[in-house]
Coordinates of C-alpha atoms in Angstrom, one line a residue:
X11 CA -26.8 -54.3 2.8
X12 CA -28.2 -52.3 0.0
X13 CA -25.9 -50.0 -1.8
X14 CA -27.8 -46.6 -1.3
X15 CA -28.0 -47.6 3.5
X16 CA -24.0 -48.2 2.6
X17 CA -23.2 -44.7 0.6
X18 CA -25.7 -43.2 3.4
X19 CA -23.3 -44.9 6.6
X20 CA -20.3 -43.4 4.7
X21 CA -21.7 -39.7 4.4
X22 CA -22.2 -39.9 8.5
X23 CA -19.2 -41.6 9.1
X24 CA -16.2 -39.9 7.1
X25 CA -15.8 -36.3 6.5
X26 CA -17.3 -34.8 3.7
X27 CA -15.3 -32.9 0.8
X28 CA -17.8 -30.1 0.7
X29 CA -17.8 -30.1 4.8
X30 CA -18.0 -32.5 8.0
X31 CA -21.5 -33.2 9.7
X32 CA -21.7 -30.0 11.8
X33 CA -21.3 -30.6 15.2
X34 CA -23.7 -29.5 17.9
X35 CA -21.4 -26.8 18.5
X36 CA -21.2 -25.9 14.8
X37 CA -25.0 -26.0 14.3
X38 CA -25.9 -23.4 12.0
X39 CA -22.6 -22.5 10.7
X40 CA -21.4 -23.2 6.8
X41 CA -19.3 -25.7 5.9
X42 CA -15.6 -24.8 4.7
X43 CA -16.8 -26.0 1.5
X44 CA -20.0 -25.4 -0.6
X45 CA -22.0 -27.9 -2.8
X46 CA -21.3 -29.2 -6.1
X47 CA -24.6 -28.0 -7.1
X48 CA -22.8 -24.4 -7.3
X49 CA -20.5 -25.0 -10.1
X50 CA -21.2 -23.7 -13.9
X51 CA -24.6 -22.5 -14.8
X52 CA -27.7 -22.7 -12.8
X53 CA -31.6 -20.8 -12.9
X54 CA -31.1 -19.8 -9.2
X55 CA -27.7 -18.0 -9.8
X56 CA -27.6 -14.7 -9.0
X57 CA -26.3 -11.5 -10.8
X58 CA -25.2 -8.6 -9.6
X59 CA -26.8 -5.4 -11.0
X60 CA -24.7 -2.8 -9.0
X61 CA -22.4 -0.6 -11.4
X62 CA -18.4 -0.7 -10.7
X63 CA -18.5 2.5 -11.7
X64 CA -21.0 3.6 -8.7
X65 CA -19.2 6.1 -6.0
X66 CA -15.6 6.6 -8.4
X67 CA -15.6 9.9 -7.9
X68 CA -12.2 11.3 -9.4
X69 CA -10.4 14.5 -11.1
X70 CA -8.2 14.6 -14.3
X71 CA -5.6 16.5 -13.7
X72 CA -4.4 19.2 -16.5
X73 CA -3.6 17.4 -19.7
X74 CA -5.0 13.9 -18.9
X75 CA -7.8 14.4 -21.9
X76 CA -4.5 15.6 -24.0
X77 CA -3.8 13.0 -27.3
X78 CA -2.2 9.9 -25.0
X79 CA 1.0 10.1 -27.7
X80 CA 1.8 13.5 -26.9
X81 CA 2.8 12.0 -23.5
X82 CA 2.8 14.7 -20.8
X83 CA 4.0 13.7 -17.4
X84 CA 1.0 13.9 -15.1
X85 CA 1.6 14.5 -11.2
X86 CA -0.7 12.0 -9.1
X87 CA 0.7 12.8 -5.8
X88 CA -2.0 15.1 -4.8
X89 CA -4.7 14.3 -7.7
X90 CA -8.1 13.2 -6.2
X91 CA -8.2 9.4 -6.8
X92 CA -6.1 9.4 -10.0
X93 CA -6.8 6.6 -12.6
X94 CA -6.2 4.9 -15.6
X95 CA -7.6 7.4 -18.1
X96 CA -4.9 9.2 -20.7
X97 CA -6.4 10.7 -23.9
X98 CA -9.4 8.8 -25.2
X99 CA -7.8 5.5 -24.0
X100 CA -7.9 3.5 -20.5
X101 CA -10.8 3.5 -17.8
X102 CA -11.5 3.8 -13.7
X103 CA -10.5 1.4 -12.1
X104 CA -12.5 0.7 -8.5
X105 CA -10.2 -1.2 -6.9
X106 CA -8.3 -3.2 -4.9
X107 CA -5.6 -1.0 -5.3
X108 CA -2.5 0.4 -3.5
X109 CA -3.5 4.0 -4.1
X110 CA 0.0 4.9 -2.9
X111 CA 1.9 3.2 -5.7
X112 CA -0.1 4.7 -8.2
X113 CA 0.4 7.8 -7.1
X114 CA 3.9 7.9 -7.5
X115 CA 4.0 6.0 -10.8
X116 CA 1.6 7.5 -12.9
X117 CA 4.0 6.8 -16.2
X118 CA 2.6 2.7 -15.4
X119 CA -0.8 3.6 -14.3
X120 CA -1.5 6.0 -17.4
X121 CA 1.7 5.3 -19.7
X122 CA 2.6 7.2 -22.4
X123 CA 0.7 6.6 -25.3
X124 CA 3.8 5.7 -26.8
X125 CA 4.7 3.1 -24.8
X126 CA 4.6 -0.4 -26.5
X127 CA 4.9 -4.3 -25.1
X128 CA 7.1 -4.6 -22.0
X129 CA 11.0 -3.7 -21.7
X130 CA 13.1 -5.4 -19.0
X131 CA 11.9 -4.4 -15.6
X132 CA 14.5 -1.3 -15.4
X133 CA 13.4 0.1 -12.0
X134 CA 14.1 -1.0 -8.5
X135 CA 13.6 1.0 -5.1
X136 CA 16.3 0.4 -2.8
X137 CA 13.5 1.1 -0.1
X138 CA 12.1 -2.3 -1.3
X139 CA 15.4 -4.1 -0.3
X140 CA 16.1 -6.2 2.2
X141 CA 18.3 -3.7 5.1
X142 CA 21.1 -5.8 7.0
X143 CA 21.7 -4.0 10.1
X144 CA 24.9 -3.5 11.9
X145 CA 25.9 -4.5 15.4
X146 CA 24.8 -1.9 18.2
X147 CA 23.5 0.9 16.2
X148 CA 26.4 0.6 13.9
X149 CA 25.0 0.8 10.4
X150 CA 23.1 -0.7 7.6
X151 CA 23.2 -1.9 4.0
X152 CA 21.1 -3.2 1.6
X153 CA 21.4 -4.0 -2.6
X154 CA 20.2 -4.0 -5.5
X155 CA 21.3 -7.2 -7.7
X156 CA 19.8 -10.0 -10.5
X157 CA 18.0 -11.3 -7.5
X158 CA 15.4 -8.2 -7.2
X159 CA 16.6 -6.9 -10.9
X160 CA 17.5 -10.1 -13.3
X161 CA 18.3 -8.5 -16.7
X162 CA 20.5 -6.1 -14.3
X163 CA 23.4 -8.7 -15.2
X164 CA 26.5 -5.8 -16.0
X165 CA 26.3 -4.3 -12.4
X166 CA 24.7 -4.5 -9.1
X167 CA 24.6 -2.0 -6.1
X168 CA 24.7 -1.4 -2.5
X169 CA 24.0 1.6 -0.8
X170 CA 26.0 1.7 2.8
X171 CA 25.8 4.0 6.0
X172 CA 28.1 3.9 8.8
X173 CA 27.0 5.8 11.9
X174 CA 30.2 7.7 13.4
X175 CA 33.0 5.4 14.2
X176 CA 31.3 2.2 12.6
X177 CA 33.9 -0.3 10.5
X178 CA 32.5 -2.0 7.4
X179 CA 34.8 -4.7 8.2
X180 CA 38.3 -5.2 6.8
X181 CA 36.9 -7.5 3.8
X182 CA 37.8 -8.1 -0.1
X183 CA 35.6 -9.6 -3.1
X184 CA 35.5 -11.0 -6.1
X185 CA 34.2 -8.4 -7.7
X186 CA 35.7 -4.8 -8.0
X187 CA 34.4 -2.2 -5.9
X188 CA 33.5 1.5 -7.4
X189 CA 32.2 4.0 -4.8
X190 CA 30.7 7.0 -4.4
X191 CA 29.9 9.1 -1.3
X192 CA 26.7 10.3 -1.0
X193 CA 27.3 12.4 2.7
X194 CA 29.6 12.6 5.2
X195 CA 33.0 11.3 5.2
X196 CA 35.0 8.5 6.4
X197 CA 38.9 6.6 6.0
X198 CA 39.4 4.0 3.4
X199 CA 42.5 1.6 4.2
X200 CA 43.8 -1.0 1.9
X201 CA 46.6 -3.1 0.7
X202 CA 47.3 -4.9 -2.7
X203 CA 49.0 -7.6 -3.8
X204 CA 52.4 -6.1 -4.1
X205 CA 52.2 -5.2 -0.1
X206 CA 51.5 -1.3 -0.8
X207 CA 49.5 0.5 1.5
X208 CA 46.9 3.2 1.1
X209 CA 44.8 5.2 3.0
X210 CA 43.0 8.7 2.9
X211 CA 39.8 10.8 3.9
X212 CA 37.1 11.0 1.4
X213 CA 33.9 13.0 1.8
X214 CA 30.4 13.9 -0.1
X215 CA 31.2 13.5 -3.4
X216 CA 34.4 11.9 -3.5
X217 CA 35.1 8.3 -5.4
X218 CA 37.3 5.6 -4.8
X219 CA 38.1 2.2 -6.4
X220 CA 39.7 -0.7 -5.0
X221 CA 40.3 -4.0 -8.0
X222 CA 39.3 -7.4 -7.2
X223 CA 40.6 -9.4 -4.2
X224 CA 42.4 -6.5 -2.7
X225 CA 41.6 -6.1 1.1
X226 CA 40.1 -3.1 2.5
X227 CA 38.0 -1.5 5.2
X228 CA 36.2 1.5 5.7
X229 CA 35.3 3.7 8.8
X230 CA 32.9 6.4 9.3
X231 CA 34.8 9.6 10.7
X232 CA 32.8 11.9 13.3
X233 CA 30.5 13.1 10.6
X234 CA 29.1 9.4 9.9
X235 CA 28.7 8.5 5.8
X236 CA 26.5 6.6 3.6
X237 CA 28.2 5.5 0.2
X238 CA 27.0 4.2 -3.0
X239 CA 28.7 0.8 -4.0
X240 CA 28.8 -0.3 -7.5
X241 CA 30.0 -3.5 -8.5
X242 CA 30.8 -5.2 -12.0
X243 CA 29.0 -8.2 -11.4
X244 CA 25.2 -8.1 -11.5
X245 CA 24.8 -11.3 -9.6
X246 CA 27.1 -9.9 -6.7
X247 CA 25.9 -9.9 -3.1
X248 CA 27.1 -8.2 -0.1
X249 CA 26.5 -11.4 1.9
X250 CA 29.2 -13.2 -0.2
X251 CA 32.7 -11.2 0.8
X252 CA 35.2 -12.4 2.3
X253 CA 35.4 -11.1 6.0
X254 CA 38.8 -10.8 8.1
X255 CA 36.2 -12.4 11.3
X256 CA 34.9 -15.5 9.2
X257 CA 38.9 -16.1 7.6
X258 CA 40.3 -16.5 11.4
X259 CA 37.1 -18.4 12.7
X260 CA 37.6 -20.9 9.6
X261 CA 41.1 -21.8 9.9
X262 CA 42.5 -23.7 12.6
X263 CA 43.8 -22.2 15.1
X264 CA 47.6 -24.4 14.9
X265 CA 47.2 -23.5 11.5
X266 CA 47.3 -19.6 12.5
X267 CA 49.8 -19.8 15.3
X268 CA 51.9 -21.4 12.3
X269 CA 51.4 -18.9 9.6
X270 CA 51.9 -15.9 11.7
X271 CA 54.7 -17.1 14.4
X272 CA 52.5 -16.3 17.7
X273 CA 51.3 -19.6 20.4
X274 CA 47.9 -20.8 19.5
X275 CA 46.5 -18.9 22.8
X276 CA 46.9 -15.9 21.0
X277 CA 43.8 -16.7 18.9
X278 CA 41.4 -17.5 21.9
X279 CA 39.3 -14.4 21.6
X280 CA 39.1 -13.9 18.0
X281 CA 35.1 -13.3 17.3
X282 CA 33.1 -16.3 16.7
X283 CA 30.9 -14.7 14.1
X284 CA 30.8 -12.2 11.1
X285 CA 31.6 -8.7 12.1
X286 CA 30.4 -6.9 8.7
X287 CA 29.2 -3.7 10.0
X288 CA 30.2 -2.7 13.8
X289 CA 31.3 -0.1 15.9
X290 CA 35.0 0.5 16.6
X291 CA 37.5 2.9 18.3
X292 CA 37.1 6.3 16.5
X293 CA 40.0 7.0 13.8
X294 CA 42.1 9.6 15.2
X295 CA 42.3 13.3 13.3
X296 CA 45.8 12.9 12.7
X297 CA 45.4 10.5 9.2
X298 CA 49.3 10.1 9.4
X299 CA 49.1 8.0 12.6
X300 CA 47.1 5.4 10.3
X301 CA 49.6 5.8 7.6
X302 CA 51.2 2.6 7.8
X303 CA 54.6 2.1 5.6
X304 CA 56.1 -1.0 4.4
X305 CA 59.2 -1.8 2.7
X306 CA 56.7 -2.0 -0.5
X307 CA 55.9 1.7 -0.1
X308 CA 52.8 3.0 -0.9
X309 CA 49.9 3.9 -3.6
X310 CA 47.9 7.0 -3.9
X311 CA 45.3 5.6 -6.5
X312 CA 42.6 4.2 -5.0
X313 CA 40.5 7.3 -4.6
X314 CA 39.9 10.2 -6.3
X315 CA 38.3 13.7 -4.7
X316 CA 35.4 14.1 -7.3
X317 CA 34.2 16.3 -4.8
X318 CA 36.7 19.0 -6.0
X319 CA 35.8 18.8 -9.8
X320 CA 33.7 21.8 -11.4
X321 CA 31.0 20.5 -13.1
X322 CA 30.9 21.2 -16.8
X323 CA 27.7 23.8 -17.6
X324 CA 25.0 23.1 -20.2
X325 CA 22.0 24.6 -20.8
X326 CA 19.6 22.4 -18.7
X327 CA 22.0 21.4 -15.7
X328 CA 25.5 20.6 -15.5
X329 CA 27.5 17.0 -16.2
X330 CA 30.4 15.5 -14.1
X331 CA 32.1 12.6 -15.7
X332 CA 34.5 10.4 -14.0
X333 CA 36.9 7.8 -16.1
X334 CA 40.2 6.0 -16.8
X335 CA 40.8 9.1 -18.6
X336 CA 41.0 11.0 -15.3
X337 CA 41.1 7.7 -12.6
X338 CA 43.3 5.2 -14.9
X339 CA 42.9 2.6 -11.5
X340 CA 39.4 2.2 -11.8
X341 CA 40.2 0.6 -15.4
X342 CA 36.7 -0.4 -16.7
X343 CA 34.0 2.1 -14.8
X344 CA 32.9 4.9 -16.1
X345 CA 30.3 7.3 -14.9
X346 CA 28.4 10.8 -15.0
X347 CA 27.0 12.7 -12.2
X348 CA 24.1 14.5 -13.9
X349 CA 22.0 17.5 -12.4
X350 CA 18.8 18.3 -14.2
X351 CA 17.4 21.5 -13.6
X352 CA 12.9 21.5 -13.3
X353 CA 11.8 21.4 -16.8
X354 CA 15.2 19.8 -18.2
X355 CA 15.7 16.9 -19.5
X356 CA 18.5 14.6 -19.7
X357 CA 18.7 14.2 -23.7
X358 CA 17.5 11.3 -25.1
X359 CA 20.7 8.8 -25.8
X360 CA 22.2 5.6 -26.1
X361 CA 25.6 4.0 -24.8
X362 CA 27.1 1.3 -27.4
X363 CA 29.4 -0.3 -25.4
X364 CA 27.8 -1.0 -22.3
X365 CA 24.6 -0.9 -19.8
X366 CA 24.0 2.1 -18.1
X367 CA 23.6 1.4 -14.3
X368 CA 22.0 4.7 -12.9
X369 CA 21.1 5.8 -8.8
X370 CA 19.3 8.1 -8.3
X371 CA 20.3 10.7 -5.8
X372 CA 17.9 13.8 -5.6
X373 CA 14.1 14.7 -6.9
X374 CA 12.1 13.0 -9.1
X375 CA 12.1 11.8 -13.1
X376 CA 11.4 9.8 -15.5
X377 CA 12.6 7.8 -18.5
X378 CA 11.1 5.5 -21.6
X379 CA 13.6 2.8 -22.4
X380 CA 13.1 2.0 -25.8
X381 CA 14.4 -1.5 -26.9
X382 CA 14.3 -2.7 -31.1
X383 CA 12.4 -3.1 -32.7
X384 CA 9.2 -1.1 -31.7
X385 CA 8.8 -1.8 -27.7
X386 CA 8.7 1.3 -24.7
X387 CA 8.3 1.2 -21.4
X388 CA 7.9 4.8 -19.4
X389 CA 9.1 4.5 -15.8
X390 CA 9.0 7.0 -12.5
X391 CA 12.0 7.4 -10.4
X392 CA 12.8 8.7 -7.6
X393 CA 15.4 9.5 -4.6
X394 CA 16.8 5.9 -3.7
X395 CA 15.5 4.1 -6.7
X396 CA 18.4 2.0 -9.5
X397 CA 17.9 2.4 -12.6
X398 CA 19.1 0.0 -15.9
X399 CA 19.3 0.6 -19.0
X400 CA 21.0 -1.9 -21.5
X401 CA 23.7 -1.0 -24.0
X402 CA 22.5 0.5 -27.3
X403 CA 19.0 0.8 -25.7
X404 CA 18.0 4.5 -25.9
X405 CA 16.4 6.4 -22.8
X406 CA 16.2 10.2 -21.9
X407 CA 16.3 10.9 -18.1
X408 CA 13.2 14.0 -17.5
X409 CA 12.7 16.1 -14.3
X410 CA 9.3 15.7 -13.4
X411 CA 9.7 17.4 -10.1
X412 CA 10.0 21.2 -8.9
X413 CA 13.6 21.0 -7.9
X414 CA 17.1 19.7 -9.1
X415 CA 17.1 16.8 -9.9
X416 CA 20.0 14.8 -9.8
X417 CA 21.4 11.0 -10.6
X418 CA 24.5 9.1 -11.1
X419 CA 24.9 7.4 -14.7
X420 CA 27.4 4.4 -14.2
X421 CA 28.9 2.2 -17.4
X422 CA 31.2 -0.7 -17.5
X423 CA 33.5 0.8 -20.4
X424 CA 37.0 2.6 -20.5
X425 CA 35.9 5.6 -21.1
X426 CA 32.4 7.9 -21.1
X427 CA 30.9 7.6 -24.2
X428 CA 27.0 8.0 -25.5
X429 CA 24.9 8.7 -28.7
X430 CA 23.0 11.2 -29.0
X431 CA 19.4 11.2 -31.0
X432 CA 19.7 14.8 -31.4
X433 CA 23.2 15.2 -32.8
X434 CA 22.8 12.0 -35.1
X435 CA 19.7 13.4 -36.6
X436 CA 21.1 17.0 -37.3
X437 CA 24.5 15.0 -38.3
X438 CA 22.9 13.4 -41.4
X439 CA 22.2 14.9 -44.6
X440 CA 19.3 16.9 -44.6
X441 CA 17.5 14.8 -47.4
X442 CA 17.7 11.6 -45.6
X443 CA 16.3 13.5 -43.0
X444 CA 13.3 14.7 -44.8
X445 CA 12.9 11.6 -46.5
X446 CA 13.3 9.4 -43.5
X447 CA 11.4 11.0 -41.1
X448 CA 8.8 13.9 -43.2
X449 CA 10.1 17.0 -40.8
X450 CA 10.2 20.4 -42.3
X451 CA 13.6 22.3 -43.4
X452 CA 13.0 25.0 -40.4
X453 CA 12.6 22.0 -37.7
X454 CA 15.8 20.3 -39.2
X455 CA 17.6 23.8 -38.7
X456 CA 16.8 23.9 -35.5
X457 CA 18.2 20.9 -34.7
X458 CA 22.3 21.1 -33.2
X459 CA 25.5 19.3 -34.5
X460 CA 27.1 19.1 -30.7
X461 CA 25.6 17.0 -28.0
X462 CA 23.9 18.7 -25.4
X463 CA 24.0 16.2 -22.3
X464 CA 20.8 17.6 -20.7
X465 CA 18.2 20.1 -22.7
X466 CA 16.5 23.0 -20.5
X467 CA 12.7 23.1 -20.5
X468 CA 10.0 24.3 -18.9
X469 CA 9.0 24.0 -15.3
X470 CA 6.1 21.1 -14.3
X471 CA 2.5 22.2 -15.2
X472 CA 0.7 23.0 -12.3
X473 CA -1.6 20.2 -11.0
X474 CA -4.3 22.4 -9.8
X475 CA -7.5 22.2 -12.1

């Protein structure tokens, strides 16, 4: 048989790569796959003569046209189709785009023209995490960690509620624990090593600590609570503690009877899964009826009512700061609860002994992290997002919104420390000053000796054209 009847035979025969034969039911429909004759250049190609710039229709909003280095925040949320334009640089852009994203990041869709190269990713949206949800309307949790945040390595979050009544079950971890509570209140129980007990009632505002490997549990009281959990381990996961349920489901049960001097039938109803978040028997008023005393005694230091601190006035907010200084248990966390009125601004700083972990807790800002030797990145934040800024890599926190503003600055150090541009500038001697940097003697005078924590500013330009 010739070749070309054989190659013929094979083409109706075997499935093609650019298609079968079409079926009588197919008849008239494409093929999944097109010719060969389609690839590279061909005189029967076709060109689109359409403009991508045909039905853009947009507004700049005030200050858009501005020199892109002066860097003025620009409010997308209610601009009409917001794009990539700031000063002379950057272009429309007519899509596929998620509009919403770009609305409420306008530092990535028009950055700075400042910003240079990429930082570390040093933004995360706890909405964009994973929720684990409790048993029967109990709760939730989700975190923020290296898996979603990889150059996060120093510290990793989770951010907890507890309806009224609901246990985060009694639990301990590797890692140490440091807390906050954002609302509500609830009962923190716990026992250490030495066989000391603890417990006591913390509410909105309020911190407490408990060190590595020291069991504890946590119920909501009447009000219900959601907590901020900060951990020094930036690989740690809340899926990875070690449960009082999974402990008695893994041991055998002879094995339990043994250790704790009851019959093995004691153990038949113990649960045969995780607990983690649940609901429980509500804590009684009375705290003293949970007070449980051992020949050990007890310890008071595991929380501390931050709540109850007056926050230290500057000109553009006010600055909390919580440390071994004050709370010698939590040995190595350090942090700053910073309120930033509208127009304020956080002053631009540095920490030289460790990352800065940051939550933010109310309104909106945002921050350039600059990182040596020449590269910025400008990032949006807002309620519910982390934050991460590495040690010695300098960052100012702004207030881009029309309220407080207000965010939680945690470090890994033994007390709260931080460098600030301002003060080192006005610090040096004027001539290296001058020299260094070309300012003039009245902007050098103007410059102040003490650090200022957060600067006062004007409020947001309006959007409106």
């Amino acid at each position: 048989m010739k070749p070309q009847l054989l190659q013929a035979l094979s083409l109706l025969l075997i499935p093609s790569v650019y298609g079968a034969p079409a079926s009588r039911s197919n008849e008239g429909n494409p093929p999944l796959r097109g010719p060969q004759s389609l690839i590279g250049y061909s005189e029967s190609n076709t060109i689109t003569d359409k403009s991508t710039d045909e039905g853009i229709k947009y507004t700049l909003v005030p200050g858009q046209k501005d020199d892109a280095d002066d860097g003025i925040y620009f409010d997308f949320e209610t601009a009409d189709n917001p794009q990539l334009i700031r000063g002379s640089t950057g272009g429309t852009d007519p899509g596929p785009r998620n509009e919403y994203y770009d609305r409420i990041n306008s530092d990535k869709l028009a950055p700075p023209g400042t910003d240079e190269g990429q930082t570390i990713n040093a933004q995360w949206p706890m909405g964009l995490s994973h929720n684990r949800l409790g048993k029967d309307g109990s709760g939730w949790a989700r975190q923020e960690n290296t898996v979603v945040m990889p150059d996060a390595t120093r510290m990793a979050g989770v951010d907890m509620r507890l309806e009224a009544g609901g246990y985060r079950e009694l639990h301990w971890h590797v890692a140490a624990e440091w807390s906050l509570v954002l609302n509500g209140s609830c009962r923190i129980q716990a026992v250490n090593e030495n066989g000391e007990t603890f417990v006591d009632d913390v509410s909105e505002g309020d911190v407490w600590f408990f060190p590595p490997g020291i069991p504890h549990s946590i119920q909501a009281l009447d009000t219900g609570v959601e907590f901020l959990l900060v951990f020094d381990d930036g690989s740690f996961s809340e899926d990875n503690t070690f449960l009082a349920s999974e402990v008695f489901a893994h041991q055998p049960k002879e094995v339990l009877a043994k250790d704790l001097g009851v019959p093995v039938a004691a153990f038949d109803d113990i649960p045969e899964d995780e607990l983690y978040i649940f609901p429980g028997t509500p804590a009684p008023k009375d705290i003293q009826e949970q007070n449980v005393t051992t020949s050990s005694g007890q310890i008071k230091g595991y929380s501390y009512h931050f709540s109850e601190q007056p926050a230290h006035e500057v000109a553009g907010g006010s600055v909390k700061i919580i440390d071994p200084v004050s709370f010698p248990v939590a040995n190595n966390f350090s942090a700053a609860v910073v309120t930033v009125k509208p127009g304020g601004m956080r002053e631009i700083h540095w920490h030289p002994t460790s990352d800065e972990w940051t939550f933010f807790i109310k309104g909106a800002g945002r921050a350039t992290l600059f990182s040596a030797p020449s590269t910025a990145t400008t990032f949006d934040y807002r309620a519910g997002d982390v934050g991460y800024f590495p040690q010695s890599n300098s960052h100012y926190i702004e207030n881009t919104g029309d309220g407080d503003l207000v965010f939680l600055e945690v470090l890994q150090a033994d007390k709260f420390t931080d460098v600030a541009l301002g003060q080192w500038i006005a610090s040096n001697p004027r001539q290296i000053v001058q020299d260094t940097l070309n300012l003039s003697n009245k902007t050098i005078s103007s410059l102040k000796t003490e650090k200022q924590y957060v600067v006062a500013g004007s409020s947001p330009t309006s959007i409106e054209n």
